[in-house]
XYZ file of C-alpha atoms in Angstrom:
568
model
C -55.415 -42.619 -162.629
C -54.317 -40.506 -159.811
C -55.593 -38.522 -156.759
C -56.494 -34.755 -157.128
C -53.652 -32.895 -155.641
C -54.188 -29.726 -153.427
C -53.360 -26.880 -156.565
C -55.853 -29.107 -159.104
C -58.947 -26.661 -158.979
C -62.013 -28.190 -158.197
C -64.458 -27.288 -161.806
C -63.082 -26.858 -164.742
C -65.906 -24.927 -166.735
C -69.404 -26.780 -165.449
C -67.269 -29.412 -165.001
C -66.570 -31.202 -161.301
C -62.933 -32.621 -161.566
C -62.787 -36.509 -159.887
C -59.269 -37.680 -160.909
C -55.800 -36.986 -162.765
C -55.940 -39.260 -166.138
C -52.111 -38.164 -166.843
C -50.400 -35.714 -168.369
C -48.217 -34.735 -171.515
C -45.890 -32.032 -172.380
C -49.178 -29.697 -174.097
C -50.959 -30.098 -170.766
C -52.899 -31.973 -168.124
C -55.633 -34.478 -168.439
C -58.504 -34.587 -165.707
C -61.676 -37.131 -165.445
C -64.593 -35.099 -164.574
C -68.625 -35.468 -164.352
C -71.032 -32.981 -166.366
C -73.581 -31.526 -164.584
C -76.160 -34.358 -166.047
C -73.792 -36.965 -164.268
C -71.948 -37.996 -167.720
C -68.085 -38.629 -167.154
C -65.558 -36.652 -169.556
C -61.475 -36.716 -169.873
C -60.845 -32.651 -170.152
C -57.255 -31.658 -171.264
C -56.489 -28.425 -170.234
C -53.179 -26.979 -171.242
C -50.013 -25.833 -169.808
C -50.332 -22.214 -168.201
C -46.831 -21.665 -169.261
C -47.502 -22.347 -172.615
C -50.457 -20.463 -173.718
C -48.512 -17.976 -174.935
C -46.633 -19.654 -177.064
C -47.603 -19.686 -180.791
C -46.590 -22.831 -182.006
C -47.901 -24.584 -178.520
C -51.398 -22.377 -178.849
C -51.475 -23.090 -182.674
C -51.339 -27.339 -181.818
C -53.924 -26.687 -179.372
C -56.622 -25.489 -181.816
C -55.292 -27.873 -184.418
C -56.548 -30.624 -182.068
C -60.408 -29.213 -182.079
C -60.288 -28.139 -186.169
C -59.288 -32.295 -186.591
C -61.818 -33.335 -183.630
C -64.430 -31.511 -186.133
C -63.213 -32.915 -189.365
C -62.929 -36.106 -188.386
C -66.420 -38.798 -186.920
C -66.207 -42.264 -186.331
C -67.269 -45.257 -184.183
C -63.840 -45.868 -183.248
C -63.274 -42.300 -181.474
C -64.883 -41.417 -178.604
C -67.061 -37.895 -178.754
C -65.628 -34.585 -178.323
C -68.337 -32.779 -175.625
C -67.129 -29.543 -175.282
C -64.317 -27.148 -175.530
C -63.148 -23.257 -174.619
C -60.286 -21.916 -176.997
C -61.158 -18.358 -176.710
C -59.482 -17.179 -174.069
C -56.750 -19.163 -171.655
C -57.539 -21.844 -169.750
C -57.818 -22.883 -173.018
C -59.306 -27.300 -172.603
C -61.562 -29.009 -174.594
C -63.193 -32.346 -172.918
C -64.191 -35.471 -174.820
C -66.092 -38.043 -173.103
C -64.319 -40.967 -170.712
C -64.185 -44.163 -172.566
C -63.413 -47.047 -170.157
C -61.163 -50.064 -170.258
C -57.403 -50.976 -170.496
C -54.988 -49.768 -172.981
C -53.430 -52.437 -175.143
C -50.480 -51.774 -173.080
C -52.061 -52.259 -170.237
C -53.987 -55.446 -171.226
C -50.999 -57.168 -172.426
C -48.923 -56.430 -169.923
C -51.459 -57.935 -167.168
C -52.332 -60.792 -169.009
C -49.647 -61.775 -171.792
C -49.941 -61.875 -175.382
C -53.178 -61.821 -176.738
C -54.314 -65.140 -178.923
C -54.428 -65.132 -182.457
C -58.131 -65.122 -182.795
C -58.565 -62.295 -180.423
C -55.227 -60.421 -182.286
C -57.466 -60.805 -185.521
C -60.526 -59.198 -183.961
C -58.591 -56.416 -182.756
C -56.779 -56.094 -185.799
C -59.833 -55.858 -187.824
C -61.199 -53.479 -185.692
C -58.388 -50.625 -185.438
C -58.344 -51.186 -189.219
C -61.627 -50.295 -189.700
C -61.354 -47.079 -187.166
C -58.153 -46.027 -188.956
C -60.141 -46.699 -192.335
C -62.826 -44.151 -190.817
C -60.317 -41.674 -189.926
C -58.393 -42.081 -193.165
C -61.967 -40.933 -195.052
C -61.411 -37.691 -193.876
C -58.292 -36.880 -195.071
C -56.362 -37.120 -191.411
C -53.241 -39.386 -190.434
C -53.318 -40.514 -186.942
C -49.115 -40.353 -187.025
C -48.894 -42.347 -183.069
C -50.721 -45.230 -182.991
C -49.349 -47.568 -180.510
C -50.559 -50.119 -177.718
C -50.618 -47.006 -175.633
C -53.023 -45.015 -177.665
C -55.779 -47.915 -177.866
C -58.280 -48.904 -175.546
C -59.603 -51.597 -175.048
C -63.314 -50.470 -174.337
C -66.834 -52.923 -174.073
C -67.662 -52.163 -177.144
C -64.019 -52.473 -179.154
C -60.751 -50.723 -179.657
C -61.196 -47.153 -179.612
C -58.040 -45.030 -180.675
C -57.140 -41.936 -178.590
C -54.384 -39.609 -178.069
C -54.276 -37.751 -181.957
C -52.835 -34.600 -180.475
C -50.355 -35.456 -183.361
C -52.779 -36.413 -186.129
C -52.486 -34.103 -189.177
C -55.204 -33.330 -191.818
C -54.378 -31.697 -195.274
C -53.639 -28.332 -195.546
C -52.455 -28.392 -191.705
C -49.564 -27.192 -190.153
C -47.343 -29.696 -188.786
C -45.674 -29.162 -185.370
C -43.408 -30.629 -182.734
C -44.223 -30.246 -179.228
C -41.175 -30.601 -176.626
C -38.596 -31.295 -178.877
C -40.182 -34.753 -180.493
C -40.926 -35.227 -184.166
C -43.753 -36.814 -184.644
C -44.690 -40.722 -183.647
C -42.974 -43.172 -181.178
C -39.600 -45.462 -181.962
C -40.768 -48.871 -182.604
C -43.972 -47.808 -183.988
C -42.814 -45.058 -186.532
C -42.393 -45.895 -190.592
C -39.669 -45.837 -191.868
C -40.231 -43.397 -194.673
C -41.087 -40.916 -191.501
C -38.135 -41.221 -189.961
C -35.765 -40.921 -192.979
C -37.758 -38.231 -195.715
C -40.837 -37.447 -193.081
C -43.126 -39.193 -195.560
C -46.452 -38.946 -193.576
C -49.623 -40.819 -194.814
C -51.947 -43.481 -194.682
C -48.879 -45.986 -195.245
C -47.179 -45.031 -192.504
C -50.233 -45.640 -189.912
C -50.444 -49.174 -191.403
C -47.149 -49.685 -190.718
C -48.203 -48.206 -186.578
C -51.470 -50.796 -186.999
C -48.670 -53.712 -187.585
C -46.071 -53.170 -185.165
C -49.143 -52.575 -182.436
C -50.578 -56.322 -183.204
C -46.683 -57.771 -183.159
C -46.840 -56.377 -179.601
C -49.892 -57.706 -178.904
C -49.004 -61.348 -180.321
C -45.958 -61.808 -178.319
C -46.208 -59.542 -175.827
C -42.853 -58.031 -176.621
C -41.466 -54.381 -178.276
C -41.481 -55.131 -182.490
C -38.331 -53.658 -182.428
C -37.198 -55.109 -179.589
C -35.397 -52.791 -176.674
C -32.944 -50.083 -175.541
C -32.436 -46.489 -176.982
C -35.055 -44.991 -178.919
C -31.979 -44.737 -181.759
C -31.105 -47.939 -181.682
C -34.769 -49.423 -182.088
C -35.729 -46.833 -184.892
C -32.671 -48.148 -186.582
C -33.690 -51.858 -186.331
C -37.640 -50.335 -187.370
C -35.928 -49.151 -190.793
C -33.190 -52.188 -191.578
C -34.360 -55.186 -189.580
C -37.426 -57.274 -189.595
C -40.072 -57.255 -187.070
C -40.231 -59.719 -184.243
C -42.973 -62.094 -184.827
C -41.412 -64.954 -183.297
C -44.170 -67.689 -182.182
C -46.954 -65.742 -183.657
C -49.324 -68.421 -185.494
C -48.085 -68.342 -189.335
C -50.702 -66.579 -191.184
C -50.837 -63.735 -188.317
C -47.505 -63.325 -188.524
C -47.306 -62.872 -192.150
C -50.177 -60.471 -192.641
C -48.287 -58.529 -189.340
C -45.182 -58.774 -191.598
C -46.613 -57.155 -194.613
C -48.115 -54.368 -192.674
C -44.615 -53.356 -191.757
C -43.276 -53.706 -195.272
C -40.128 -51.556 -195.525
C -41.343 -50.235 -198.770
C -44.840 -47.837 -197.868
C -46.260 -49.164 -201.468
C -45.792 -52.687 -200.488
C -48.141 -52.460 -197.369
C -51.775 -53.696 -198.293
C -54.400 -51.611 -197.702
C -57.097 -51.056 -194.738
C -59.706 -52.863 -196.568
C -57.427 -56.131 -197.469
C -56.528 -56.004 -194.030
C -59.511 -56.288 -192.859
C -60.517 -59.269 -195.331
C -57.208 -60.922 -194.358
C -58.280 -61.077 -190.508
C -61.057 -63.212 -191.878
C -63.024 -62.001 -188.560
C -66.349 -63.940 -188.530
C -67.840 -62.744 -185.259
C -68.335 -59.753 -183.138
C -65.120 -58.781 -180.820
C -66.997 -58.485 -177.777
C -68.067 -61.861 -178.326
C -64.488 -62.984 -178.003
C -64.339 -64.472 -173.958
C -60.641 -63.635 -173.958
C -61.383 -59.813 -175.221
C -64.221 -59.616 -172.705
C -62.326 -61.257 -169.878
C -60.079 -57.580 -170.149
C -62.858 -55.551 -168.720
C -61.905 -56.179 -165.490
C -58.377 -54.601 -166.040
C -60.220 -51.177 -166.425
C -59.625 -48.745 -162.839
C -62.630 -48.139 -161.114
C -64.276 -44.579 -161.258
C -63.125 -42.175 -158.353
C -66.177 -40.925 -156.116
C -66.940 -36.923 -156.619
C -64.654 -35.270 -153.842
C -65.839 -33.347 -151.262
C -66.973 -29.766 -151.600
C -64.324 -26.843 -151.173
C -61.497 -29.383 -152.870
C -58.808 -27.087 -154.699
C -59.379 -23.826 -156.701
C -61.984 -23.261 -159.472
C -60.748 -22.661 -163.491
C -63.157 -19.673 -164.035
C -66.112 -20.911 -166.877
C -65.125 -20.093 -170.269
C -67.563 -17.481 -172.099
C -70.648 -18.899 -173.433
C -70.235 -20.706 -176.659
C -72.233 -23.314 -179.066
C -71.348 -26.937 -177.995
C -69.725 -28.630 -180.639
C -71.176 -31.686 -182.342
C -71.421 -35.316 -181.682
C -69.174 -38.179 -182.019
C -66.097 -36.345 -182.707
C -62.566 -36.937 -181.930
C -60.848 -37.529 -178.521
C -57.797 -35.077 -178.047
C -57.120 -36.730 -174.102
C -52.711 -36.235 -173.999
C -52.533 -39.457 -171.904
C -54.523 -42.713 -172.102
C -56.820 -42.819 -169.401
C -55.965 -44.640 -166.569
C -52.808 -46.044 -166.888
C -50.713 -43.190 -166.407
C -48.660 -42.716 -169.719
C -47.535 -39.470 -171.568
C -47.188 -39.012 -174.799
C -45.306 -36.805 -176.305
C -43.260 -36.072 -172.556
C -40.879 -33.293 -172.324
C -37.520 -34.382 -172.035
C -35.943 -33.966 -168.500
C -31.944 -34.192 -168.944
C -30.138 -34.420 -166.056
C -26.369 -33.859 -164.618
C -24.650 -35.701 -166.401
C -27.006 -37.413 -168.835
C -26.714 -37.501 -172.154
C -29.872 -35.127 -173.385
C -31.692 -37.200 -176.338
C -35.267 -37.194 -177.518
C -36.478 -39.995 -175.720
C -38.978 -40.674 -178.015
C -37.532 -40.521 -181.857
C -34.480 -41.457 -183.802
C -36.250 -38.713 -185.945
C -34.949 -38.278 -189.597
C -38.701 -36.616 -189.081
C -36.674 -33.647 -187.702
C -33.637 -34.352 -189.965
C -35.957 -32.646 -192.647
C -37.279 -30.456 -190.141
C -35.883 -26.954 -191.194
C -35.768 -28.229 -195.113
C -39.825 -29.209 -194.984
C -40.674 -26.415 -192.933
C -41.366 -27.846 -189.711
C -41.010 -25.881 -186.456
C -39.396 -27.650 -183.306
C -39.400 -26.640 -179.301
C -37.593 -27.919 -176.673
C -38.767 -28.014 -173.059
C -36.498 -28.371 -170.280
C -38.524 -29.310 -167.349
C -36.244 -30.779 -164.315
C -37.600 -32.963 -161.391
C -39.453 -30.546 -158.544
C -39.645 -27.577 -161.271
C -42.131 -24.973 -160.685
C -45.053 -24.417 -163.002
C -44.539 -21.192 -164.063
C -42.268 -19.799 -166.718
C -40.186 -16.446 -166.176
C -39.662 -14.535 -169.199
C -35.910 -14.291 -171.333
C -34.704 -12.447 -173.969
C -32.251 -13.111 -177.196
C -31.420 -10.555 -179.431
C -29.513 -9.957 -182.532
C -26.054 -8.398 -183.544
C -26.107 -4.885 -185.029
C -26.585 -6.173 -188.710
C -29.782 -6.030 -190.148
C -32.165 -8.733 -188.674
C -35.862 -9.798 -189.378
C -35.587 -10.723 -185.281
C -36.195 -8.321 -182.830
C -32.967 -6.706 -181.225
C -32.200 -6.290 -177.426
C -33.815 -3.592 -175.560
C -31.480 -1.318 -173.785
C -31.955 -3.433 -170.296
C -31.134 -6.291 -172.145
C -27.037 -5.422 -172.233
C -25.521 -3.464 -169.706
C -21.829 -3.071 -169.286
C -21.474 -6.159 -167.618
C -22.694 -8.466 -171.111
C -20.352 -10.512 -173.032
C -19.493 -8.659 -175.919
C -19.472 -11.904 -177.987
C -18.339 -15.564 -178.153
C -14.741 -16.368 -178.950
C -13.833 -19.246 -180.934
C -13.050 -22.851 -179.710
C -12.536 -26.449 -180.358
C -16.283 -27.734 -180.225
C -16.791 -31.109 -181.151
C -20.787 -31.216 -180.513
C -22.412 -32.743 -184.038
C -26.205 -32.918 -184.051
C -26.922 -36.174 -186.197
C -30.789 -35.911 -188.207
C -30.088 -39.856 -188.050
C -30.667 -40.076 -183.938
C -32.198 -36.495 -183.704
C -29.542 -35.921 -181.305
C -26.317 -34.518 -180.578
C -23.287 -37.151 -180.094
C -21.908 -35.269 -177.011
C -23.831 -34.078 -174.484
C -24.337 -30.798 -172.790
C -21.561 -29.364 -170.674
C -23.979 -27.570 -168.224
C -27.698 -28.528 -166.970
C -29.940 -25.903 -168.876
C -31.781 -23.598 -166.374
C -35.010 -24.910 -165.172
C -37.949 -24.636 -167.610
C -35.525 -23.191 -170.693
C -37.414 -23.677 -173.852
C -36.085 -23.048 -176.940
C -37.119 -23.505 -180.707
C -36.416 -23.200 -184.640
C -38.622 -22.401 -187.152
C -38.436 -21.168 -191.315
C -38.904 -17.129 -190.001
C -40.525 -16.769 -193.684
C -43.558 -19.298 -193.653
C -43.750 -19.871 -189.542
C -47.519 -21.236 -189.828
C -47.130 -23.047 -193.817
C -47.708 -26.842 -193.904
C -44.656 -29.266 -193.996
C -45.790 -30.597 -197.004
C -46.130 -27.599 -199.515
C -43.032 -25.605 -197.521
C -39.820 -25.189 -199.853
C -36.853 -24.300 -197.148
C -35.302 -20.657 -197.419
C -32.364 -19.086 -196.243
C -32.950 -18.366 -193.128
C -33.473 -20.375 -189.508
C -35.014 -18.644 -187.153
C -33.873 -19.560 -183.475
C -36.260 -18.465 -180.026
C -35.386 -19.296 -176.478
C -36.743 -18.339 -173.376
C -35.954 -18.520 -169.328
C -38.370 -20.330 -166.595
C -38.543 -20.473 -162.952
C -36.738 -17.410 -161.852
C -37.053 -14.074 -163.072
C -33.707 -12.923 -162.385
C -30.557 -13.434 -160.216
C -28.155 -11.471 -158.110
C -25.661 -12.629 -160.986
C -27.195 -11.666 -164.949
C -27.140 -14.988 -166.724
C -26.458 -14.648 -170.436
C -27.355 -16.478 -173.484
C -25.402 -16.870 -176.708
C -26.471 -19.271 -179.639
C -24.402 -20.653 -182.020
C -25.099 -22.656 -185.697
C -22.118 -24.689 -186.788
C -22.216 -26.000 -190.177
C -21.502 -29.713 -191.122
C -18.021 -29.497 -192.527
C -15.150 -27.555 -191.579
C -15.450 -23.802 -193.772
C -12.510 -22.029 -195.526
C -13.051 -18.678 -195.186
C -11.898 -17.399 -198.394
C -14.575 -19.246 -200.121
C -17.413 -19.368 -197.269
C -17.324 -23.759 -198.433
C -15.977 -26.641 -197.310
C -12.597 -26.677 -197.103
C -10.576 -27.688 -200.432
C -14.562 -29.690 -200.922
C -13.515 -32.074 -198.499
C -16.447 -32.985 -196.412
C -14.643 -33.282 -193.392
C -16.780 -32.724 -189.412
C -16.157 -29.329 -188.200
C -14.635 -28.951 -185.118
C -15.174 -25.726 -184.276
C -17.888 -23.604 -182.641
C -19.345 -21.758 -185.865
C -20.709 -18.646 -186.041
C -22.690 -17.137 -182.873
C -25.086 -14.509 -181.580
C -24.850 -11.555 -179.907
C -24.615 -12.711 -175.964
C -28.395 -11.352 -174.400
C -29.379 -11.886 -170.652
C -31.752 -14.641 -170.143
C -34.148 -12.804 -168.161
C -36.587 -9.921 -168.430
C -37.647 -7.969 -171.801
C -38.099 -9.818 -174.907
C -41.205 -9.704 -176.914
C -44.814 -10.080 -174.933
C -44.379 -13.731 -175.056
C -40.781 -13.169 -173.074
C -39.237 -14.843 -175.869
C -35.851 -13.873 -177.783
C -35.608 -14.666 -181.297
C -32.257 -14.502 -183.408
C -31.749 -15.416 -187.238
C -29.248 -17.217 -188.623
C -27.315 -15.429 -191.155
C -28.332 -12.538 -190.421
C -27.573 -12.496 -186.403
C -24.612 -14.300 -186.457
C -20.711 -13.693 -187.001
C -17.658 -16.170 -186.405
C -15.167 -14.496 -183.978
C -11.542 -14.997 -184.655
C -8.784 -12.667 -182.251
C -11.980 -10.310 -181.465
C -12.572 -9.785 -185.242
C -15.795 -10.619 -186.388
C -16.071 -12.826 -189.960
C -19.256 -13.010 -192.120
C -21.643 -15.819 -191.412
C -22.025 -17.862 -195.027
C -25.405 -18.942 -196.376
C -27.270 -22.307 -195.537
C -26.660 -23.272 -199.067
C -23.355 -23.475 -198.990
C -23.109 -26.417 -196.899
C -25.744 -28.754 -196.986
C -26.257 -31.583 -194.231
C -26.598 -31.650 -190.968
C -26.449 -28.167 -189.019
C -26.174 -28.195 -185.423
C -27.497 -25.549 -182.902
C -26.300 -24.989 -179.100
C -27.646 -22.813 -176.605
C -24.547 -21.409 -174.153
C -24.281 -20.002 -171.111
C -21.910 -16.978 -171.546
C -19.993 -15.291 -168.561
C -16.818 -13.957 -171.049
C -15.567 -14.542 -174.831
C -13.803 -17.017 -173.483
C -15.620 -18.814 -170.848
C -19.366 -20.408 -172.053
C -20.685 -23.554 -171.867
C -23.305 -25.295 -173.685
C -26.664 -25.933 -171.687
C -28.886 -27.113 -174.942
C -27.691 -28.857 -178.737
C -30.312 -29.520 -181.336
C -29.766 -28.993 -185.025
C -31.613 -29.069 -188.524
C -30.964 -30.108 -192.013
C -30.068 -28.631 -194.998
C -31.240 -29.691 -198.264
């Protein structure tokens, strides 16, 4: 954990703020004391944020699973304020090491103590599982190693039936290494899939090593779906029940319950002297600070407290410093990925209905987001248009086409080449089904229509207007007599597509600030100044790719941003 800093307000409701736990891209996590003395982990989330809906909408998804969901294995949700911003909700402080943690101070764990840990995590997941929720990030990072047994944390992404599934930052769900494979190539979430987590997480804590071994999050998500997992010198039996957690095939994994036979535990955990012998890896408690630190977080209106033994929603594991779920943070020069997926999660992302945002937060970046603006072209458009201060004289009037060899690929969740220009600080951007925004992943049928937001941060305007254009390139070169591939040869298209209207980056847009567009209906290809018909999504199914430009004439933009979305 860290030290307060001097713009960390002092109370955060009743409650007296001792300590940063960490922080993720929804927010920041604080350890605090309750007026009775009782220490809590209160995540409060990102100012910038709050107003947007698919950010907001996560938020209170956390507390509606916190409420569905009880078990020993969780610690208890205490309190929480979601009616009006600063929206946090605290859960109590459970302490110890994190898995990680553990095994990286002391080595691999012994096979005995790998059982009782295994047993136990099975059981919690079995507990969670009973109420119809998925935890969907299980790793050494999101269980701690508490006095009285494993306790999982972090299930900002956990999903429950019925609820909407979304992607904070730019990430699909779950963590390379530790993600199924039937998430990461159909986005086939369920039980299954956090056996698969509860595997890989004892392989790492038997040998003390990744399961999938090192290197780019695509290239261990690859080995997670094709290769086996790295039990090598784990005792035999171990190793094979480890081994058929991870099963490529989700029917082949055994269940919670035979797990838990197959551990063949025979004692309590916290009778194990290893297991015990971790306790001592937990960070000592911060004293309260003095009076007068920082700024106060006004109280939230009075409100019933919610109930007992509920879910932790923390977005870091406390004490040890990680995020989950981190916004990426390209730089000059560096290729922009999604640090944490090789995500055929997002390859069905448009196709199952799943909403994605990308946060551009750069080193030294200023908490606060500026507004920005996109608009549409003058055909019809379910997006709102530019307002009249949103093009001036001086605006592009459109995009030219040119040789763009930028492929997004649903198999690395990334684009092959990377940006040509560093994206302005705090640019956010996102694509969503414009027809079923708020529908569950799993009962959404893709339309025919993508609906593409960005917005500006940091500044609110320049000497010099900055102007956005977005463009949506299908996968294979298009004839235009036919508005299909050419001849039906499926070959990459190297070409920029069809693009937006340019619209300047800052000031107007909706009361959010942000600019939405919709692909068809805002978008035209632009050959010799002649604009060409955009062709439906059907036409060409695959891989799409997006990019976000920087526009200064028809013939001079860059790309700042590339993401994409698939096709069915």
């Amino acid at each position: 954990m860290d030290a307060l800093k001097d713009r960390d307000p002092a109370h955060i409701g009743a409650y007296t703020l001792l300590a940063r736990l960490g922080a993720g891209g929804m927010g920041q996590v604080y350890l605090a004391r309750s007026p009775g003395g009782r220490l809590v982990a209160i995540k409060v989330i990102r100012e910038e944020i709050t107003d947007h809906p698919e950010a907001l909408a996560r938020f209170r998804r956390e507390v509606e699973t916190v409420r569905a969901v009880r078990s020993a294995y969780t610690a208890n949700l205490i309190d929480a304020s979601l009616d009006t911003a600063p929206y946090w909700l605290a859960t109590e402080y459970v302490s110890g090491p994190t898995l990680s943690g553990a095994v990286g101070e002391r080595g691999a764990l012994p096979a005995e103590t790998c059982r009782g840990v295994l047993a136990a995590l099975a059981e919690g997941l079995a507990a969670v599982h009973a109420h119809g929720v998925t935890h969907r990030d299980l790793k050494p990072q999101n269980v701690i190693l508490a006095a009285q047994g494993p306790q999982l944390i972090d299930f900002g992404i956990a999903r429950g039936a019925g609820q909407t599934a979304l992607t904070e930052a730019g990430f699909a769900p779950g963590t390379p290494g530790f993600t199924a494979p039937e998430v990461l190539m159909r986005n086939e979430v369920g039980p299954a899939a956090d056996v698969f987590a509860l595997g890989a997480t004892l392989a790492y804590a038997a040998t003390g090593r990744p399961p999938f071994g090192m290197g780019e999050a695509a290239g261990v998500s690859y080995r997670a779906v094709h290769e086996s997992i790295d039990v090598v010198g784990v005792e035999p039996t171990l190793a094979a029940l480890i081994e058929a957690c991870v099963a490529k095939d989700p029917a082949a994994r055994p269940g919670l319950a035979e797990v838990i036979a197959r551990c063949g535990v025979r004692s309590a955990l916290v009778e194990d002297t290893f297991y015990s012998g971790l306790a001592p890896l937990a960070e000592a408690t911060p004293q309260t600070p003095a009076a007068g630190w920082g700024p106060s977080l006004p109280s939230p209106p009075a409100h019933a407290p919610v109930g007992p033994h509920e879910l932790p929603t923390a977005g870091a594991p406390y004490g040890h410093g990680y995020t989950p779920t981190q916004v990426s943070r390209p730089t000059t020069g560096v290729r922009r990925r999604r640090t944490t997926l090789w995500m055929g999660a997002l390859a069905v992302a448009v196709a199952a209905g799943v909403g994605t945002t990308l946060m551009v937060m750069l080193p030294g970046d200023k908490e606060k987001d500026g507004g920005s603006e996109a608009g549409g072209s003058p055909s019809p458009s379910t997006s709102p248009g530019p307002s009249a201060s949103e093009v001036s004289s001086a605006a592009p009037a459109y995009a030219g086409d040119k040789i763009d060899r930028a492929l997004w690929d649903s198999a690395t969740g990334e684009c092959q080449l990377p940006a040509e220009e560093r994206a302005p600080t705090g640019f956010l951007s996102s694509i969503s089904d414009p027809d079923r925004p708020d529908a569950a992943s799993e009962t959404l049928t893709f339309g025919d229509k993508v609906k593409l937001g960005f917005r500006g941060g940091g500044a609110t305007g320049s000497a010099e207007p900055y102007y956005v254009t977005v463009s949506v390139k299908p996968p294979h070169d298009i004839d235009p007599g036919t508005g299909k591939p050419v001849g039906g040869l499926l070959s990459d298209n190297p070409n920029i597509g069809y693009t937006s209207k340019p619209v300047r980056l800052y000031g107007g847009g909706d009361s959010t600030g942000w600019k939405y567009v919709t692909y068809p209906d805002d978008f035209h290809s632009w050959i010799n100044g002649k604009p060409q018909p955009s062709i439906p999504l059907t036409n060409d199914p695959g891989d799409w790719t997006v990019e976000f430009h920087h526009i200064r004439t028809p013939d001079d933009y860059t790309s700042i941003m590339c993401d994409g979305f698939t096709v069915k």
